[in-house]
Amino acid sequence: MSFTIPARDVRGRVVRLGPVLDTVLGAHAYPPAITHLLAEALTVTALIGSLMKDGDGQLTMQAQTESGIIDLLVCDYRNGELRGYVRHDADRLAALGANPSLYALFGQGYLAITFDLASTGQRYQGIVPLEGDSLAEACQAYFFQSEQVPTLIRVAARNDGAGCVAGGLLVQHLPEGEEGRERLHVRLDHPEWDHVAALAGSIRHDELVDPDLSLEALVWRLFHDEAEVRFDLGGPLQRGCRCSVAHYESVIAKFPEADRTDMRDERGLIVVDCAFCSRLFEISA
């Protein structure tokens, strides 16, 4: 769901993930620490991806390290569809205990956020150090450093045995103009933003993951004293792994014949492993 507070030059996004998380996470037997991290990452991806005006554009968030326990985390969002995957060292992770820190999981790493705009074919990417206590903090740093847009992001995830639930809130200040206009001047200490950030920062983790608290009610709890808050409920989110035999045939066809020959197994098939959905596709060559 998106919302704006016109008098404060603020836009926001709020999201809650339930069944779509179970679908994405169920493709792999992730340990609890990885499940929790990927749930948070998918929530942040949905928040940032929903800022795109290009319906067919794609937002990709990728965290990568040289020698971390997690050497790759990648999530993407396109037109309400989410997918994500984590590659990690299970033995090293087991030695960390139940609640490893972000640094313990990634070590020295970086976070890359990429916007691919289908309407223009342009690509924009920002890269920031993977620092802070959470992925949400690292993404706040991205907006501060790459976009110079004051941003607050809060994310929570809970797994009670019946399924995983995650929720997130993103608010941004767009001074000197509404969304879509060029921002001629950006002040990161604007009094309007300080006010909104204080209210948004009061949100509790249990509120973000409470299925009995609607998203509209959640936003209203935070900003009920504002003169006007505009809502747009948006649409549902779903898993969007785009793997198929036809897709991989089109990709493989772009390789030279010599490369395709090297890809074939003893049966003459090219076997493609989709890391996102943990499925094998046998492509006839």
Tab-separated table of C-alpha atoms in Angstrom:
chain	number	residue	atom	x	y	z
A	1	MET	CA	0.000	0.000	0.000
A	2	SER	CA	1.246	3.500	-0.819
A	3	PHE	CA	0.405	6.730	0.956
A	4	THR	CA	1.291	10.391	0.854
A	5	ILE	CA	1.143	13.226	3.368
A	6	PRO	CA	0.895	16.280	1.073
A	7	ALA	CA	1.418	18.926	3.760
A	8	ARG	CA	4.728	17.318	4.761
A	9	ASP	CA	6.017	16.459	1.241
A	10	VAL	CA	6.181	12.833	2.301
A	11	ARG	CA	5.482	9.607	0.468
A	12	GLY	CA	5.417	6.154	2.006
A	13	ARG	CA	5.000	2.460	1.398
A	14	VAL	CA	3.806	-0.194	3.815
A	15	VAL	CA	3.714	-3.918	3.093
A	16	ARG	CA	2.967	-7.183	4.853
A	17	LEU	CA	4.053	-10.532	3.414
A	18	GLY	CA	2.478	-13.849	4.385
A	19	PRO	CA	1.747	-16.701	1.931
A	20	VAL	CA	4.140	-15.301	-0.673
A	21	LEU	CA	6.946	-15.663	1.867
A	22	ASP	CA	6.076	-19.294	2.527
A	23	THR	CA	6.157	-19.940	-1.218
A	24	VAL	CA	9.577	-18.343	-1.730
A	25	LEU	CA	11.141	-19.746	1.432
A	26	GLY	CA	9.646	-23.182	0.885
A	27	ALA	CA	11.792	-23.761	-2.199
A	28	HIS	CA	14.831	-24.271	0.037
A	29	ALA	CA	15.417	-25.830	3.455
A	30	TYR	CA	16.976	-22.683	4.902
A	31	PRO	CA	18.039	-22.639	8.567
A	32	PRO	CA	16.164	-20.142	10.809
A	33	ALA	CA	18.765	-17.357	10.599
A	34	ILE	CA	18.714	-17.436	6.788
A	35	THR	CA	14.923	-17.662	6.685
A	36	HIS	CA	14.663	-14.551	8.850
A	37	LEU	CA	17.224	-12.644	6.779
A	38	LEU	CA	15.606	-13.508	3.457
A	39	ALA	CA	12.164	-12.566	4.804
A	40	GLU	CA	13.536	-9.137	5.730
A	41	ALA	CA	15.299	-8.809	2.377
A	42	LEU	CA	12.136	-9.629	0.427
A	43	THR	CA	10.180	-7.093	2.462
A	44	VAL	CA	12.723	-4.348	1.770
A	45	THR	CA	12.742	-5.308	-1.914
A	46	ALA	CA	8.940	-5.009	-2.071
A	47	LEU	CA	9.052	-1.592	-0.394
A	48	ILE	CA	11.706	-0.151	-2.691
A	49	GLY	CA	10.414	-1.895	-5.811
A	50	SER	CA	6.959	-0.420	-5.318
A	51	LEU	CA	8.478	3.066	-5.704
A	52	MET	CA	9.007	2.379	-9.420
A	53	LYS	CA	6.577	4.002	-11.833
A	54	ASP	CA	7.655	1.726	-14.689
A	55	GLY	CA	5.273	-1.234	-14.315
A	56	ASP	CA	7.503	-3.597	-16.297
A	57	GLY	CA	10.709	-2.311	-14.731
A	58	GLN	CA	12.684	-4.407	-12.282
A	59	LEU	CA	14.318	-3.638	-8.956
A	60	THR	CA	17.160	-5.943	-7.945
A	61	MET	CA	18.808	-5.900	-4.531
A	62	GLN	CA	22.028	-7.873	-4.196
A	63	ALA	CA	24.320	-8.286	-1.211
A	64	GLN	CA	27.660	-9.912	-1.844
A	65	THR	CA	30.908	-10.585	0.027
A	66	GLU	CA	34.300	-12.043	-0.645
A	67	SER	CA	34.584	-14.418	2.319
A	68	GLY	CA	31.371	-14.051	4.296
A	69	ILE	CA	29.246	-16.925	5.530
A	70	ILE	CA	26.665	-15.576	3.094
A	71	ASP	CA	28.446	-14.949	-0.190
A	72	LEU	CA	25.322	-14.000	-2.160
A	73	LEU	CA	21.852	-12.707	-1.394
A	74	VAL	CA	19.711	-11.572	-4.287
A	75	CYS	CA	16.063	-10.472	-4.454
A	76	ASP	CA	14.095	-8.781	-7.197
A	77	TYR	CA	10.713	-7.162	-7.713
A	78	ARG	CA	8.784	-6.633	-10.911
A	79	ASN	CA	5.178	-5.525	-11.181
A	80	GLY	CA	4.132	-7.021	-7.844
A	81	GLU	CA	6.177	-10.200	-8.227
A	82	LEU	CA	8.933	-11.143	-5.783
A	83	ARG	CA	11.670	-13.733	-5.717
A	84	GLY	CA	14.816	-14.227	-3.660
A	85	TYR	CA	17.694	-16.587	-2.947
A	86	VAL	CA	20.551	-16.901	-0.450
A	87	ARG	CA	23.781	-18.846	-0.946
A	88	HIS	CA	25.630	-19.581	2.287
A	89	ASP	CA	28.125	-21.843	4.060
A	90	ALA	CA	25.959	-24.084	6.246
A	91	ASP	CA	28.829	-25.376	8.397
A	92	ARG	CA	30.155	-21.916	9.266
A	93	LEU	CA	26.633	-20.673	9.918
A	94	ALA	CA	25.928	-23.482	12.394
A	95	ALA	CA	28.883	-22.366	14.501
A	96	LEU	CA	27.444	-18.868	14.980
A	97	GLY	CA	24.490	-19.675	17.209
A	98	ALA	CA	20.841	-18.661	16.944
A	99	ASN	CA	20.969	-14.903	16.273
A	100	PRO	CA	24.048	-13.914	14.271
A	101	SER	CA	24.625	-10.246	13.514
A	102	LEU	CA	24.628	-8.814	10.019
A	103	TYR	CA	28.410	-8.431	10.162
A	104	ALA	CA	28.827	-12.034	11.319
A	105	LEU	CA	26.860	-13.208	8.283
A	106	PHE	CA	28.403	-10.958	5.641
A	107	GLY	CA	31.690	-9.637	7.001
A	108	GLN	CA	32.992	-6.930	4.693
A	109	GLY	CA	30.427	-6.729	1.943
A	110	TYR	CA	28.442	-4.363	-0.212
A	111	LEU	CA	24.842	-3.818	-1.171
A	112	ALA	CA	23.916	-3.048	-4.780
A	113	ILE	CA	20.466	-1.715	-5.694
A	114	THR	CA	19.672	-1.690	-9.406
A	115	PHE	CA	16.686	-0.192	-11.232
A	116	ASP	CA	16.107	-1.551	-14.756
A	117	LEU	CA	13.554	0.590	-16.588
A	118	ALA	CA	11.756	-1.355	-19.300
A	119	SER	CA	10.193	1.727	-20.878
A	120	THR	CA	13.541	3.374	-21.645
A	121	GLY	CA	16.035	0.511	-21.406
A	122	GLN	CA	18.044	2.510	-18.876
A	123	ARG	CA	19.711	1.053	-15.802
A	124	TYR	CA	20.548	2.865	-12.583
A	125	GLN	CA	22.647	1.327	-9.842
A	126	GLY	CA	23.857	2.440	-6.441
A	127	ILE	CA	26.396	0.565	-4.311
A	128	VAL	CA	26.948	1.105	-0.594
A	129	PRO	CA	28.901	-0.763	2.105
A	130	LEU	CA	26.880	-3.445	3.859
A	131	GLU	CA	26.918	-1.783	7.263
A	132	GLY	CA	24.563	-1.366	10.218
A	133	ASP	CA	22.487	-3.788	12.224
A	134	SER	CA	20.109	-4.777	9.411
A	135	LEU	CA	19.509	-4.703	5.679
A	136	ALA	CA	16.983	-1.934	6.292
A	137	GLU	CA	19.747	0.282	7.691
A	138	ALA	CA	21.979	-0.468	4.715
A	139	CYS	CA	19.159	0.526	2.347
A	140	GLN	CA	18.622	3.759	4.252
A	141	ALA	CA	22.296	4.472	3.617
A	142	TYR	CA	21.731	3.831	-0.093
A	143	PHE	CA	19.035	6.508	-0.320
A	144	PHE	CA	21.132	8.914	1.720
A	145	GLN	CA	24.320	8.441	-0.321
A	146	SER	CA	23.067	7.630	-3.818
A	147	GLU	CA	19.739	9.450	-3.993
A	148	GLN	CA	20.137	12.125	-1.307
A	149	VAL	CA	16.547	11.447	-0.261
A	150	PRO	CA	15.832	11.359	3.489
A	151	THR	CA	14.447	7.872	4.080
A	152	LEU	CA	13.353	5.770	7.035
A	153	ILE	CA	12.833	2.012	6.694
A	154	ARG	CA	11.566	-0.343	9.392
A	155	VAL	CA	11.203	-4.099	8.851
A	156	ALA	CA	10.138	-6.993	11.073
A	157	ALA	CA	9.746	-10.734	10.522
A	158	ARG	CA	8.219	-13.471	12.650
A	159	ASN	CA	7.962	-17.236	12.257
A	160	ASP	CA	5.584	-18.815	14.764
A	161	GLY	CA	5.684	-22.311	13.294
A	162	ALA	CA	2.459	-21.827	11.321
A	163	GLY	CA	4.224	-19.748	8.690
A	164	CYS	CA	6.400	-16.703	8.255
A	165	VAL	CA	5.026	-13.175	8.360
A	166	ALA	CA	7.029	-10.033	7.602
A	167	GLY	CA	6.090	-6.385	7.418
A	168	GLY	CA	7.805	-3.167	6.470
A	169	LEU	CA	7.377	0.594	6.402
A	170	LEU	CA	9.227	3.090	4.185
A	171	VAL	CA	8.786	6.856	4.354
A	172	GLN	CA	10.628	9.461	2.283
A	173	HIS	CA	10.775	13.221	2.224
A	174	LEU	CA	10.599	14.905	-1.177
A	175	PRO	CA	11.239	18.574	-0.370
A	176	GLU	CA	10.818	21.285	-2.976
A	177	GLY	CA	8.265	19.334	-4.954
A	178	GLU	CA	5.908	16.413	-5.076
A	179	GLU	CA	6.869	13.028	-6.435
A	180	GLY	CA	7.853	13.188	-10.080
A	181	ARG	CA	9.222	16.731	-10.002
A	182	GLU	CA	12.881	17.567	-9.950
A	183	ARG	CA	14.088	18.167	-6.409
A	184	LEU	CA	16.101	21.368	-6.737
A	185	HIS	CA	17.262	21.357	-3.159
A	186	VAL	CA	17.475	18.563	-0.628
A	187	ARG	CA	17.814	19.198	3.074
A	188	LEU	CA	18.454	16.124	5.176
A	189	ASP	CA	17.593	18.021	8.364
A	190	HIS	CA	14.356	19.620	7.200
A	191	PRO	CA	11.962	20.237	10.142
A	192	GLU	CA	9.063	18.626	8.271
A	193	TRP	CA	11.140	15.492	7.822
A	194	ASP	CA	12.274	15.471	11.450
A	195	HIS	CA	8.614	15.483	12.510
A	196	VAL	CA	7.581	12.659	10.179
A	197	ALA	CA	10.671	10.558	10.954
A	198	ALA	CA	9.947	10.799	14.686
A	199	LEU	CA	6.388	9.554	14.159
A	200	ALA	CA	7.343	6.794	11.725
A	201	GLY	CA	10.226	5.690	13.933
A	202	SER	CA	7.799	4.969	16.766
A	203	ILE	CA	6.361	1.965	14.952
A	204	ARG	CA	6.778	-1.337	16.807
A	205	HIS	CA	7.870	-4.649	15.321
A	206	ASP	CA	4.751	-6.399	16.596
A	207	GLU	CA	2.576	-3.875	14.713
A	208	LEU	CA	4.331	-4.596	11.423
A	209	VAL	CA	3.645	-8.347	11.644
A	210	ASP	CA	0.182	-8.258	13.276
A	211	PRO	CA	-2.242	-9.792	10.722
A	212	ASP	CA	-5.208	-8.355	12.632
A	213	LEU	CA	-3.949	-4.791	12.129
A	214	SER	CA	-4.742	-3.568	8.620
A	215	LEU	CA	-2.173	-1.544	6.722
A	216	GLU	CA	-4.513	1.455	6.631
A	217	ALA	CA	-4.969	1.283	10.409
A	218	LEU	CA	-1.222	0.977	10.872
A	219	VAL	CA	-0.525	4.164	8.911
A	220	TRP	CA	-3.382	5.969	10.642
A	221	ARG	CA	-1.942	5.081	14.058
A	222	LEU	CA	1.263	6.847	13.098
A	223	PHE	CA	-0.118	9.892	11.300
A	224	HIS	CA	-3.663	10.426	12.608
A	225	ASP	CA	-2.879	14.021	13.612
A	226	GLU	CA	-2.018	15.027	10.045
A	227	ALA	CA	-4.512	17.175	8.127
A	228	GLU	CA	-4.597	14.755	5.184
A	229	VAL	CA	-3.221	11.284	4.463
A	230	ARG	CA	-3.916	9.824	1.007
A	231	PHE	CA	-3.996	6.040	0.489
A	232	ASP	CA	-3.643	3.764	-2.512
A	233	LEU	CA	-4.191	0.119	-1.567
A	234	GLY	CA	-2.350	-1.267	-4.593
A	235	GLY	CA	-2.453	-4.952	-5.532
A	236	PRO	CA	-1.391	-8.253	-3.967
A	237	LEU	CA	2.173	-9.549	-4.069
A	238	GLN	CA	3.113	-12.975	-5.397
A	239	ARG	CA	6.158	-15.043	-6.130
A	240	GLY	CA	7.489	-14.183	-9.545
A	241	CYS	CA	10.143	-16.693	-10.514
A	242	ARG	CA	10.175	-16.377	-14.279
A	243	CYS	CA	11.876	-19.678	-15.043
A	244	SER	CA	10.463	-21.864	-17.820
A	245	VAL	CA	11.750	-24.116	-20.574
A	246	ALA	CA	10.908	-21.457	-23.170
A	247	HIS	CA	12.795	-18.788	-21.220
A	248	TYR	CA	15.938	-20.878	-20.896
A	249	GLU	CA	15.757	-21.975	-24.539
A	250	SER	CA	15.770	-18.324	-25.578
A	251	VAL	CA	18.755	-17.589	-23.296
A	252	ILE	CA	20.774	-20.612	-24.438
A	253	ALA	CA	20.084	-19.814	-28.093
A	254	LYS	CA	22.155	-16.642	-27.697
A	255	PHE	CA	25.327	-18.667	-26.976
A	256	PRO	CA	27.628	-19.821	-29.815
A	257	GLU	CA	27.169	-23.412	-30.930
A	258	ALA	CA	30.542	-24.412	-29.457
A	259	ASP	CA	29.458	-23.181	-26.032
A	260	ARG	CA	26.129	-24.982	-26.293
A	261	THR	CA	27.979	-28.195	-27.139
A	262	ASP	CA	30.072	-27.859	-23.963
A	263	MET	CA	26.909	-27.391	-21.916
A	264	ARG	CA	25.350	-30.700	-23.000
A	265	ASP	CA	25.436	-33.753	-20.769
A	266	GLU	CA	25.850	-37.348	-21.928
A	267	ARG	CA	22.174	-37.431	-22.952
A	268	GLY	CA	22.577	-34.369	-25.167
A	269	LEU	CA	20.550	-32.208	-22.779
A	270	ILE	CA	21.445	-28.924	-21.158
A	271	VAL	CA	20.358	-28.985	-17.518
A	272	VAL	CA	19.610	-25.607	-15.941
A	273	ASP	CA	19.273	-25.263	-12.173
A	274	CYS	CA	17.086	-22.314	-11.106
A	275	ALA	CA	18.477	-21.158	-7.776
A	276	PHE	CA	15.354	-19.138	-6.988
A	277	CYS	CA	12.801	-21.948	-7.114
A	278	SER	CA	15.156	-24.935	-6.749
A	279	ARG	CA	13.983	-26.639	-9.935
A	280	LEU	CA	15.920	-28.379	-12.703
A	281	PHE	CA	15.056	-27.730	-16.339
A	282	GLU	CA	16.218	-30.100	-19.057
A	283	ILE	CA	16.659	-28.236	-22.327
A	284	SER	CA	16.876	-30.201	-25.529
A	285	ALA	CA	19.778	-29.036	-27.641
